[in-house]
Short mmCIF file of N, CA and C in Angstrom, two decimals:
data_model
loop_
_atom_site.label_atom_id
_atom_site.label_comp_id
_atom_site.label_asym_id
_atom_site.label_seq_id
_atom_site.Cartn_x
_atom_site.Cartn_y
_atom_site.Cartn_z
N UNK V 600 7.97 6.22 -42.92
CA UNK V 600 7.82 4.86 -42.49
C UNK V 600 6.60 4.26 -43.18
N UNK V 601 6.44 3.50 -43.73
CA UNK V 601 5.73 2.64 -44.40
C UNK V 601 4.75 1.87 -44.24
N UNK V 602 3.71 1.60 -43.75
CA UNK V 602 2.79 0.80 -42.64
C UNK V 602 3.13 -0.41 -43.05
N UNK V 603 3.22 -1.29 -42.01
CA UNK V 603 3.76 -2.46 -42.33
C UNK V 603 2.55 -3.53 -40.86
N UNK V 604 1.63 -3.77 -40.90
CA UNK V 604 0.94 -4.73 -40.18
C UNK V 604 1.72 -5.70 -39.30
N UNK V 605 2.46 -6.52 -40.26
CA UNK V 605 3.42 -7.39 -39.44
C UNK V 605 4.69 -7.16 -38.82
N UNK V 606 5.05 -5.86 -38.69
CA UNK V 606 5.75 -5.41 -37.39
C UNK V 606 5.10 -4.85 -36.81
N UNK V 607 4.33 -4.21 -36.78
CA UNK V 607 3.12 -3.47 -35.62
C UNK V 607 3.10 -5.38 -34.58
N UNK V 608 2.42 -6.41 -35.80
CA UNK V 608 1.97 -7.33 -34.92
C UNK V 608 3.07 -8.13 -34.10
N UNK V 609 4.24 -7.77 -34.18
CA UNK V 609 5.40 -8.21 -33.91
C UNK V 609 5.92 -7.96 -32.52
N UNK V 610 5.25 -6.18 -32.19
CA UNK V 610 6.11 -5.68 -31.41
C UNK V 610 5.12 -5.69 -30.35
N UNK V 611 3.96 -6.59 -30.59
CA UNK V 611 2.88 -6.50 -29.24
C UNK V 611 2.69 -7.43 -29.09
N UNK V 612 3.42 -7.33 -27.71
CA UNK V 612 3.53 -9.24 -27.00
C UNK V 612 2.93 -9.49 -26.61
N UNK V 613 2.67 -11.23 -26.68
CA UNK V 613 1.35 -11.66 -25.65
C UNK V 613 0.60 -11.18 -26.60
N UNK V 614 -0.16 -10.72 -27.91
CA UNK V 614 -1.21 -10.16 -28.27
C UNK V 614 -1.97 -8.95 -27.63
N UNK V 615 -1.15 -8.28 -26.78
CA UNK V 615 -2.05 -7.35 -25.85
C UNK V 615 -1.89 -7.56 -24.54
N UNK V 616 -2.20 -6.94 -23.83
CA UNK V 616 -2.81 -7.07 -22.15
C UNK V 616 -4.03 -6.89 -22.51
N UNK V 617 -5.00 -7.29 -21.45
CA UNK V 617 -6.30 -7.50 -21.42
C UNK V 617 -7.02 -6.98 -20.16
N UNK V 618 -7.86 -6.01 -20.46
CA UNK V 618 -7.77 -5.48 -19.44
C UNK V 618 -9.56 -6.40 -18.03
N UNK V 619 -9.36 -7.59 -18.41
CA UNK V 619 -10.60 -7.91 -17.77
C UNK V 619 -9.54 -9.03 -16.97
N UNK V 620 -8.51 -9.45 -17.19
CA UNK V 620 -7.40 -10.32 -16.26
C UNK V 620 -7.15 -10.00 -15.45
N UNK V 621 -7.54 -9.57 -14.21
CA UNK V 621 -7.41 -8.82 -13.04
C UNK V 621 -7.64 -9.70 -11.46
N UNK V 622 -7.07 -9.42 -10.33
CA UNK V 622 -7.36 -9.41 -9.65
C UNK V 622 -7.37 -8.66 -8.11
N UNK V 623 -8.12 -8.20 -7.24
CA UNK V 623 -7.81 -7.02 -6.05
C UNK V 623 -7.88 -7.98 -4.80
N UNK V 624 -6.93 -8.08 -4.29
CA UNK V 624 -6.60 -8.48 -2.93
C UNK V 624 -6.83 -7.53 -2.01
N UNK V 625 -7.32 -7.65 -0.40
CA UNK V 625 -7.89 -6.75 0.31
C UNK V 625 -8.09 -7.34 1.41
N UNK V 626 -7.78 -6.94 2.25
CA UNK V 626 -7.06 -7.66 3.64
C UNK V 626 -8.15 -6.50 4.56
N UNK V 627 -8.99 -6.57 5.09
CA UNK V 627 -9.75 -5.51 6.06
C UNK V 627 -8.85 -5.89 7.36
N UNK V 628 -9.03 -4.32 7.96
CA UNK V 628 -8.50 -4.02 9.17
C UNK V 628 -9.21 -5.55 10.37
N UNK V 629 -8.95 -5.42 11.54
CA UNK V 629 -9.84 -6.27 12.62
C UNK V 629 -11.04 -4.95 12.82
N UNK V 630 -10.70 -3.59 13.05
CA UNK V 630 -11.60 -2.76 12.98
C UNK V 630 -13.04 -2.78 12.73
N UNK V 631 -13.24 -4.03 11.30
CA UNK V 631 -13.84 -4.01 10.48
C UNK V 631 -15.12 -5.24 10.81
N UNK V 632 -16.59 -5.33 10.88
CA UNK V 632 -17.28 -6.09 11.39
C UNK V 632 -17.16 -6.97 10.11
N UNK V 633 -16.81 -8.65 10.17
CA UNK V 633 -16.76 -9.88 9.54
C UNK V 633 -15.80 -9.23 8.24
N UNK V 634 -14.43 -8.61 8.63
CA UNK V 634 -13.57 -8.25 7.76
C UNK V 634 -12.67 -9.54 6.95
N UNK V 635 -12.65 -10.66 7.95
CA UNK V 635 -11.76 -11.97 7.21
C UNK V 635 -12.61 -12.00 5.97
N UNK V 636 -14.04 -12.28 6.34
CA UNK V 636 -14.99 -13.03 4.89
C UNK V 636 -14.71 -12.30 3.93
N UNK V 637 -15.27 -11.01 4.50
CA UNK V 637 -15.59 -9.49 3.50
C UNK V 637 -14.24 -9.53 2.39
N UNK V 638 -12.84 -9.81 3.13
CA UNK V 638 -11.95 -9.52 2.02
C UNK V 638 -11.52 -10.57 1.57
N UNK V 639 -12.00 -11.82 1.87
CA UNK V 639 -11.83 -13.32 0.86
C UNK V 639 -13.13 -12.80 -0.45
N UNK V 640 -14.17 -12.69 -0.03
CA UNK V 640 -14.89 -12.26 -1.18
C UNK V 640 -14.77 -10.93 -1.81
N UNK V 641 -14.19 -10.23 -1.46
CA UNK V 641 -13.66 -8.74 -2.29
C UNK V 641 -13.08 -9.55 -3.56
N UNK V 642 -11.84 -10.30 -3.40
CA UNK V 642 -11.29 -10.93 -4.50
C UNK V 642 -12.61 -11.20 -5.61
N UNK V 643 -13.76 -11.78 -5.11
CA UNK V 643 -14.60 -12.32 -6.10
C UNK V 643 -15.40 -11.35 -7.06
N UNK V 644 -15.81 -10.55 -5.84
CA UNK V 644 -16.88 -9.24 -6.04
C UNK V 644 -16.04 -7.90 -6.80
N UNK V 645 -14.83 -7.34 -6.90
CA UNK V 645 -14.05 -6.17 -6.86
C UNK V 645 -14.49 -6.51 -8.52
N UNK V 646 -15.83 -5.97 -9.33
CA UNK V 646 -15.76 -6.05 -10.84
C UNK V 646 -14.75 -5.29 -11.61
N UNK V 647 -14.42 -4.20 -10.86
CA UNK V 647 -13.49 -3.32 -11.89
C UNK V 647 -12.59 -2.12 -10.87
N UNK V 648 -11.53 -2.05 -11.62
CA UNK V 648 -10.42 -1.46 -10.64
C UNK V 648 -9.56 -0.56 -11.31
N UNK V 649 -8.67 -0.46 -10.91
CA UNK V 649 -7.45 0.23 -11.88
C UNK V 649 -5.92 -0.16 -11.57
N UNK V 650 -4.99 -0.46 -12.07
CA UNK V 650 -3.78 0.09 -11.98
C UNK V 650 -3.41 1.17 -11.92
N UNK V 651 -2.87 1.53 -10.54
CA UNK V 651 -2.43 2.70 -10.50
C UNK V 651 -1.87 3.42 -10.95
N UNK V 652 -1.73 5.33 -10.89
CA UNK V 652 -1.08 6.08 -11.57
C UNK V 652 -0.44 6.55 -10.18
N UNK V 653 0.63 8.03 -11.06
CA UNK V 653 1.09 8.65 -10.16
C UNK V 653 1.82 9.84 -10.72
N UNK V 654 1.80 10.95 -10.08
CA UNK V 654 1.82 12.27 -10.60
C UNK V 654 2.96 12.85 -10.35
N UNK V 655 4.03 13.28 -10.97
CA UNK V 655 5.39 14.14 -10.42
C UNK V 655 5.17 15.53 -10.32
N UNK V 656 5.23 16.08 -9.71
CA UNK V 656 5.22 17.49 -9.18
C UNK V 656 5.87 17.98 -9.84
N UNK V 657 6.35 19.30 -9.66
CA UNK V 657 7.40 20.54 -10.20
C UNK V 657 7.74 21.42 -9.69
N UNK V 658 8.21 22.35 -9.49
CA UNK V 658 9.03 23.48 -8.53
C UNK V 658 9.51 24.29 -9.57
N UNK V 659 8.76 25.12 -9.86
CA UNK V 659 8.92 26.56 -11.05
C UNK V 659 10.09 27.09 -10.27
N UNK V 660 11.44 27.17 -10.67
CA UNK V 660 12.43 28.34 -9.86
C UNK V 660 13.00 29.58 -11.28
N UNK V 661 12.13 30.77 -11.07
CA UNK V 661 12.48 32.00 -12.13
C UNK V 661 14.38 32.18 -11.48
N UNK V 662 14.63 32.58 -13.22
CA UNK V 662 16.13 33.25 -13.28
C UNK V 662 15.93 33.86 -14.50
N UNK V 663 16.49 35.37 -13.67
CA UNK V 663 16.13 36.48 -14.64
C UNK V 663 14.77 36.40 -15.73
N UNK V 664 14.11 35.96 -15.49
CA UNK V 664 12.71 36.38 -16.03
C UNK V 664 12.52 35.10 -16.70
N UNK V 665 13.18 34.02 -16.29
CA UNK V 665 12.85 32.50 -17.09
C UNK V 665 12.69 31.45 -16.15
N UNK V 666 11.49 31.28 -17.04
CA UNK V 666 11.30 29.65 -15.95
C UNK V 666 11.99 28.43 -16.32
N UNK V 667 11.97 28.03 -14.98
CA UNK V 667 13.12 26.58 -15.00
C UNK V 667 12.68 25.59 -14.18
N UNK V 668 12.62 24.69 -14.51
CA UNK V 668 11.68 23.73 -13.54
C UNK V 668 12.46 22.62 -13.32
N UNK V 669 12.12 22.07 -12.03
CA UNK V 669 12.71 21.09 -11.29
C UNK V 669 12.15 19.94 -10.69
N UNK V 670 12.12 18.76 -10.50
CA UNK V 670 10.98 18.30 -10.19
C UNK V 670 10.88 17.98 -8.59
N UNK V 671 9.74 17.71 -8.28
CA UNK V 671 8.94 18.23 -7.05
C UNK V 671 8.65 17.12 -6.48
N UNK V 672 7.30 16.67 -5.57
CA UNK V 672 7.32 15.63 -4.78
C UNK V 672 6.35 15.16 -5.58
N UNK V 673 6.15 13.38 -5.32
CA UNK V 673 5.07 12.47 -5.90
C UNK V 673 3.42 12.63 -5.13
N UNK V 674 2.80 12.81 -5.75
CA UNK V 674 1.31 12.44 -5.35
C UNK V 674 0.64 11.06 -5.85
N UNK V 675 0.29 10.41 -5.36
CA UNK V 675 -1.05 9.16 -5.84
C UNK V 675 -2.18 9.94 -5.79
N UNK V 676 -3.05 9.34 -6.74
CA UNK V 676 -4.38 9.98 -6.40
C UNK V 676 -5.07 8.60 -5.78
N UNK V 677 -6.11 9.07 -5.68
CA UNK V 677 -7.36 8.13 -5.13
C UNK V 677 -7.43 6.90 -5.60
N UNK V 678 -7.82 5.68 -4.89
CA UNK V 678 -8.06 4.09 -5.70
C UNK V 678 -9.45 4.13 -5.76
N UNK V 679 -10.07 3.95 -6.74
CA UNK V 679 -11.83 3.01 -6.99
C UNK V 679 -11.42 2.00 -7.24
N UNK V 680 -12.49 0.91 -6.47
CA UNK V 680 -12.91 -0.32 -6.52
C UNK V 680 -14.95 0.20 -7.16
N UNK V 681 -15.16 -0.90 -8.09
CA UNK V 681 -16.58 -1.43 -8.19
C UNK V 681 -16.55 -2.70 -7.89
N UNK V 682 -17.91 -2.61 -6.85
CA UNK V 682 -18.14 -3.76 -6.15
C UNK V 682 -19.63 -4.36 -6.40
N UNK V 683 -19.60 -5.69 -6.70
CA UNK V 683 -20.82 -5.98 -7.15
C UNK V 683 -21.69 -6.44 -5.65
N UNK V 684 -22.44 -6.12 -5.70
CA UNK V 684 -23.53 -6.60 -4.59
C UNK V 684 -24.28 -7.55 -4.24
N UNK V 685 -24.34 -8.46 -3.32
CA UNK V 685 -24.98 -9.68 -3.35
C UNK V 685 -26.00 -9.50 -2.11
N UNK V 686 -27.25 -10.09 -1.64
CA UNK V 686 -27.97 -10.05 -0.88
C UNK V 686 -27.30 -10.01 0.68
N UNK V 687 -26.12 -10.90 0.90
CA UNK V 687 -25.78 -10.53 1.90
C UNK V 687 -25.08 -9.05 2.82
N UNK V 688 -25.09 -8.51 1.48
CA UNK V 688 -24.09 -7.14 2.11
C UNK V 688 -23.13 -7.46 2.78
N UNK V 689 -22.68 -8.54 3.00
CA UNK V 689 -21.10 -8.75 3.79
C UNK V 689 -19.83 -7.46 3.10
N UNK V 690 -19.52 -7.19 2.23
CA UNK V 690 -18.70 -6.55 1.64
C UNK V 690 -19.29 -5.25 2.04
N UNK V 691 -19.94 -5.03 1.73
CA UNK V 691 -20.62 -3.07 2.13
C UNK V 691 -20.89 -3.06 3.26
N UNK V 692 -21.17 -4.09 4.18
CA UNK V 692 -20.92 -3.91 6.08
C UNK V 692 -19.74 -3.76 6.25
N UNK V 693 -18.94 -4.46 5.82
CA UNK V 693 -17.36 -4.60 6.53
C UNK V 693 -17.09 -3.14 6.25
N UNK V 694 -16.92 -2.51 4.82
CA UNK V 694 -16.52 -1.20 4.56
C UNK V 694 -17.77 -0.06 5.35
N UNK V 695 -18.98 -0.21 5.65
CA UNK V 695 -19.21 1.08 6.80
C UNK V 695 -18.82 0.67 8.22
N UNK V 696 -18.61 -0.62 8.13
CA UNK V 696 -18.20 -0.69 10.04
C UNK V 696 -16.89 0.05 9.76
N UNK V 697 -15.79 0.07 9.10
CA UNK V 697 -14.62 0.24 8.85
C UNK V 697 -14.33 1.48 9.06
N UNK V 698 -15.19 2.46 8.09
CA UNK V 698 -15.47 3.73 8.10
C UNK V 698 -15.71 4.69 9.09
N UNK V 699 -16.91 3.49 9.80
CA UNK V 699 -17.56 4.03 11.27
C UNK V 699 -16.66 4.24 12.18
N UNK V 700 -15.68 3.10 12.43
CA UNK V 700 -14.52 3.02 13.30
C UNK V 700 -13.89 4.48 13.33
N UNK V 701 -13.36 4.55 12.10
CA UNK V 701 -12.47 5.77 11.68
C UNK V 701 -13.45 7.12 12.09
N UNK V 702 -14.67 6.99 11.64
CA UNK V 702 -15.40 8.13 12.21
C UNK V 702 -16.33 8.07 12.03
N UNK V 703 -17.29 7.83 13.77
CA UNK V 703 -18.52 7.66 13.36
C UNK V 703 -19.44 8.43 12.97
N UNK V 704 -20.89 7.50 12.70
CA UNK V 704 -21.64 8.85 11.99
C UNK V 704 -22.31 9.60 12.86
N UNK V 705 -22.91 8.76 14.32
CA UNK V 705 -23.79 9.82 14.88
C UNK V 705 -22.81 10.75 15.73
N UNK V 706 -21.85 10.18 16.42
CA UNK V 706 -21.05 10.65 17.51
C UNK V 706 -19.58 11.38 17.39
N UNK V 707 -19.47 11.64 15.64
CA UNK V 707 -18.28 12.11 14.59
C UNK V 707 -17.17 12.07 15.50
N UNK V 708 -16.79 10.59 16.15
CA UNK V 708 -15.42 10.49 16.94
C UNK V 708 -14.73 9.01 16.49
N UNK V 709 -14.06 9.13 17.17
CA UNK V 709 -13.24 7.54 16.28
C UNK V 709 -12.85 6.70 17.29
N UNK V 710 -13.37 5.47 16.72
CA UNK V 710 -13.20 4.34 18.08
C UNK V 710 -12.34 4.30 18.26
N UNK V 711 -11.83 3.92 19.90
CA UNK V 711 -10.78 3.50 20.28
C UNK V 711 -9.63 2.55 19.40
N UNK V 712 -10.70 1.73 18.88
CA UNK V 712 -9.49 0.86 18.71
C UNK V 712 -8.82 1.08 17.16
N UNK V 713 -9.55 1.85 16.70
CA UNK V 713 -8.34 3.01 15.57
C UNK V 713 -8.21 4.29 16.09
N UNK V 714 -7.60 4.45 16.98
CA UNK V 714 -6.91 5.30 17.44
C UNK V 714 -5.35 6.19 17.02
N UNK V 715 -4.36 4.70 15.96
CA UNK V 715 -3.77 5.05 15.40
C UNK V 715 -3.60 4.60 13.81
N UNK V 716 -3.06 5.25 12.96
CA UNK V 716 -3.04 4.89 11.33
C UNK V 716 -3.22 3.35 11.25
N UNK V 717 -1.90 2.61 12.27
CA UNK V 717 -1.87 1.32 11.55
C UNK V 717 -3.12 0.41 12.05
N UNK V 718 -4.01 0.74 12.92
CA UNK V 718 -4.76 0.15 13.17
C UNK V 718 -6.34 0.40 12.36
N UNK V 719 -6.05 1.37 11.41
CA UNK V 719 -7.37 1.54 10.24
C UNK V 719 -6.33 2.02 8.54
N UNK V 720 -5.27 1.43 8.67
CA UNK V 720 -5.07 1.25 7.02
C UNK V 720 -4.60 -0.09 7.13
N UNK V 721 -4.31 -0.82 5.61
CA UNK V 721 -4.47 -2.02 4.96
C UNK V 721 -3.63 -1.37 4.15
N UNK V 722 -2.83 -3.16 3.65
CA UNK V 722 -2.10 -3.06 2.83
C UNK V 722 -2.95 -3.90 1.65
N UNK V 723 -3.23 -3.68 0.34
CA UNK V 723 -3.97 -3.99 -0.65
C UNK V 723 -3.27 -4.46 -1.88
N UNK V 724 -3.75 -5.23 -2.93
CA UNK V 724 -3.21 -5.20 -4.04
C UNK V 724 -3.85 -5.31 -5.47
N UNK V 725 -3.69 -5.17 -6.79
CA UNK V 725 -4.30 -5.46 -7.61
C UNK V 725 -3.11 -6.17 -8.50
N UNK V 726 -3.36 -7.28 -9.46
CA UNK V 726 -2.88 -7.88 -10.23
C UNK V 726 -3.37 -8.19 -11.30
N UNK V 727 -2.09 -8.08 -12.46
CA UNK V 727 -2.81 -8.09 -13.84
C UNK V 727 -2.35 -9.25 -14.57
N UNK V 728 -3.49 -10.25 -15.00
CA UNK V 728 -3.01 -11.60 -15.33
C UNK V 728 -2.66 -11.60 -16.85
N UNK V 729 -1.75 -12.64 -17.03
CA UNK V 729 -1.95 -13.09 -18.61
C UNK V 729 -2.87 -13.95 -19.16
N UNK V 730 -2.91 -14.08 -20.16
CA UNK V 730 -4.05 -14.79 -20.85
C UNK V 730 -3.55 -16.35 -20.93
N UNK V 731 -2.20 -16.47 -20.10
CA UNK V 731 -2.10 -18.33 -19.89
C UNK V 731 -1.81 -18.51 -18.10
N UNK V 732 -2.68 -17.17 -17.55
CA UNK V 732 -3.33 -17.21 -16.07
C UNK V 732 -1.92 -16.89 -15.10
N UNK V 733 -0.82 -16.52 -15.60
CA UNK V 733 0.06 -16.33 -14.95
C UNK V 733 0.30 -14.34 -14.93
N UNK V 734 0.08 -14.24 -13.17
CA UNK V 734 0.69 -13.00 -13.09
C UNK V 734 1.40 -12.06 -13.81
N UNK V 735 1.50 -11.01 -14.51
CA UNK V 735 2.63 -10.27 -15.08
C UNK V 735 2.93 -8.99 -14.38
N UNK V 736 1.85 -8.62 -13.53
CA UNK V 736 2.39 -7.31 -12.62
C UNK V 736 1.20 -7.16 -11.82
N UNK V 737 2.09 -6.91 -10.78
CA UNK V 737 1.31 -6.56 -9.40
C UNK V 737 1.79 -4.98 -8.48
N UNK V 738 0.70 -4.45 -8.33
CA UNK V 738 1.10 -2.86 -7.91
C UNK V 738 0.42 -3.43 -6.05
N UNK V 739 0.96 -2.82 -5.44
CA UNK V 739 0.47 -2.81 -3.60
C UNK V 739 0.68 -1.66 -2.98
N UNK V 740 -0.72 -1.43 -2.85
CA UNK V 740 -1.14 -0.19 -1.70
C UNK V 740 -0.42 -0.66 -0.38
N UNK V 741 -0.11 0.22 -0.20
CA UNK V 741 0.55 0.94 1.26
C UNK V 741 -0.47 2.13 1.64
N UNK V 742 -0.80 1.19 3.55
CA UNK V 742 -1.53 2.65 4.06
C UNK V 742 -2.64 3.20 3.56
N UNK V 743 -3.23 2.19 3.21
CA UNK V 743 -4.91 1.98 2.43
C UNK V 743 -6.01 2.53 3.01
N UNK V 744 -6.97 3.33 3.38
CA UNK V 744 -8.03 3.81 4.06
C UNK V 744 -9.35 4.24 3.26
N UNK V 745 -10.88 3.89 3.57
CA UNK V 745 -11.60 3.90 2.01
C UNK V 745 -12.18 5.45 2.70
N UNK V 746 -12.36 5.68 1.90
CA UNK V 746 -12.21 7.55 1.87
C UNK V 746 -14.57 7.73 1.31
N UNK V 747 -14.60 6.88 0.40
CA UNK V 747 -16.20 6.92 0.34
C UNK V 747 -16.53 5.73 -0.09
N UNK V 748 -17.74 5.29 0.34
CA UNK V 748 -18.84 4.15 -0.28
C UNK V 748 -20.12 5.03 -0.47
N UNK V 749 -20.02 4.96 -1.94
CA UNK V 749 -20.91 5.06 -3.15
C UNK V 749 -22.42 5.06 -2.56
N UNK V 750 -23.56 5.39 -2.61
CA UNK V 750 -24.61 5.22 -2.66
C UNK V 750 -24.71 3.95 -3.70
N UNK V 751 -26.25 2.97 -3.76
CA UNK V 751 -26.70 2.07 -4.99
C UNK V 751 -27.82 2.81 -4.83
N UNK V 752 -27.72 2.73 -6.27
CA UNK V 752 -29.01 3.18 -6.78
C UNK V 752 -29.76 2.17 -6.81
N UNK V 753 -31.42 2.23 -6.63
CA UNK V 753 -32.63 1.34 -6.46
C UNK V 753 -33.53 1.79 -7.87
N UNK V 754 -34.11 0.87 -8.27
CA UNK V 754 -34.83 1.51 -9.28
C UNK V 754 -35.75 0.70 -9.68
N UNK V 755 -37.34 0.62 -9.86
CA UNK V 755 -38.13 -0.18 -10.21
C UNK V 755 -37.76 -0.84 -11.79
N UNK V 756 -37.52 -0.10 -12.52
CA UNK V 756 -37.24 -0.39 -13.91
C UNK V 756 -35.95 -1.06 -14.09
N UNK V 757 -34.92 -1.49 -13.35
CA UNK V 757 -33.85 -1.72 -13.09
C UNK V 757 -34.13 -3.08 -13.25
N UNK V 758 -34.34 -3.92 -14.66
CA UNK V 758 -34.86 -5.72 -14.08
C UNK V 758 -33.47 -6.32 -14.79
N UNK V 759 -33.32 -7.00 -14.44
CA UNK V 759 -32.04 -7.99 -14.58
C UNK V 759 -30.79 -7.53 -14.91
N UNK V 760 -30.86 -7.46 -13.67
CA UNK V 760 -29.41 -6.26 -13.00
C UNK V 760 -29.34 -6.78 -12.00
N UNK V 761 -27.80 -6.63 -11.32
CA UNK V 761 -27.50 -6.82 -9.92
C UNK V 761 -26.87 -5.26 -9.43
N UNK V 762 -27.17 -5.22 -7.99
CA UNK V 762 -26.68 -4.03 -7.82
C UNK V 762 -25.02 -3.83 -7.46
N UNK V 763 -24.49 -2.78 -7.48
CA UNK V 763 -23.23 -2.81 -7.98
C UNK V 763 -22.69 -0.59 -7.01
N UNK V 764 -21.88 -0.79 -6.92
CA UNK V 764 -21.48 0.58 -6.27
C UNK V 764 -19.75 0.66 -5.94
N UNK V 765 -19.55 1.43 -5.34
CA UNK V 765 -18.24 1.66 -5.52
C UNK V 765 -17.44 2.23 -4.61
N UNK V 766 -15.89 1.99 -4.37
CA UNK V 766 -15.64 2.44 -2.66
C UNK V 766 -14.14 3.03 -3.23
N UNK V 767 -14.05 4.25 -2.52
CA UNK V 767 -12.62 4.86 -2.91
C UNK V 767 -12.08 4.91 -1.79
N UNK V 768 -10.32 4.81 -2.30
CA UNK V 768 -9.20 4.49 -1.41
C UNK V 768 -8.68 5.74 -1.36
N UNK V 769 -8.07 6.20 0.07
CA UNK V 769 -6.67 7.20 -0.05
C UNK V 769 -5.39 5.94 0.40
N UNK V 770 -4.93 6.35 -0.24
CA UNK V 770 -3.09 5.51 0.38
C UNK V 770 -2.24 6.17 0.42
N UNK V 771 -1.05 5.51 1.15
CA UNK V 771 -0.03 6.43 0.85
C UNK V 771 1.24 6.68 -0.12
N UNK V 772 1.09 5.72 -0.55
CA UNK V 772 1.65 5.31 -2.07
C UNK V 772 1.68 3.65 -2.71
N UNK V 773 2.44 3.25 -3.63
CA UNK V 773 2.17 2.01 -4.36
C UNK V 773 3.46 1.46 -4.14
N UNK V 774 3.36 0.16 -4.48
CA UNK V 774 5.09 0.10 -4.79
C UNK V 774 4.63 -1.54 -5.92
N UNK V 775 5.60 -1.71 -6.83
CA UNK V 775 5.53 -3.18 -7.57
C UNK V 775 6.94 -3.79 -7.76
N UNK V 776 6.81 -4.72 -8.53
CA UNK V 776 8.45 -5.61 -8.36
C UNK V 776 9.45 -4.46 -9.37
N UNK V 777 9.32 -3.65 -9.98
CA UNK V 777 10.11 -2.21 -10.45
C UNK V 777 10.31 -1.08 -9.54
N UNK V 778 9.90 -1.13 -8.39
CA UNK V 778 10.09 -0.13 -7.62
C UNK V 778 11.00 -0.12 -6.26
N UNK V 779 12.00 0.66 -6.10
CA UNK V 779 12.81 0.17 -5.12
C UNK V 779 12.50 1.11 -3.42
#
């Protein structure tokens, strides 16, 4: 095959995806102390994210001394969000009240009022825009729960910087407009 520039540039539409066109939707539990604000400004604050992956399993079954494989059940792994930090901490309160709920820190029990799944997971989303601002795919957490918030680091030498940290999701899987 021959390098040819102008079918390479042919066969990549849109010029690319871009990976800074983004946006994370995030709906906090009631669980959650000032969860309405916290997840109107998540949209603003969520600097960097991912589109999700997802892993197919396998099931090794030997015959007569050969392996043969079959496939197995789906795993998601973990969601990161980076979250930029603003003086109010509204966003990093909502996510330790959230947390706390689920399990607190001094009394390692879980409030009443998450008592069950649906009352401490969220349904979430991230979306990946085009470069003429219109949607092209959207993936949504199902059964959302943030699993850690990040330490920020403090640092005298740290000058013109904002602080910034990071909160991971377990879910229970994804689904987008390809998935049935």
């Amino acid at each position: 095959m021959a390098f040819n520039v102008a079918e390479f540039r042919s066969q990549l539409i849109g010029d690319g995806a871009r990976p800074n066109l983004f946006a994370v939707t995030l709906v906090f539990p009631t669980i959650a102390s000032n969860g309405a604000a916290a997840g109107q400004k998540t949209t603003f604050m969520a600097k960097a994210a991912q589109l999700p992956g997802s892993s197919q399993g396998t099931v090794p079954v030997y015959y007569f001394g050969r392996e043969t494989k079959f496939a197995g059940n789906k795993t998601f792994p973990d969601w990161t969000l980076q979250i930029i930090n603003d003086e109010d901490f509204l966003i990093r309160n909502a996510f330790e009240s959230w947390m706390n709920a689920i399990n607190s820190n001094e009394g390692n029990v879980r409030n009443a009022a998450a008592s069950n799944p649906s009352s401490y997971t969220v349904e979430a989303s991230v979306s990946q825009y085009g470069k003429t601002g219109n949607i092209i795919k959207t993936y949504n957490f199902v059964g959302m729960f943030p699993i850690d918030v990040a330490p920020i680091d403090l640092d005298w030498s740290s000058n013109d910087s904002i602080e910034e940290y990071s909160v991971t999701f377990a879910y229970q899987y994804w689904t987008n407009d390809q998935t049935s």
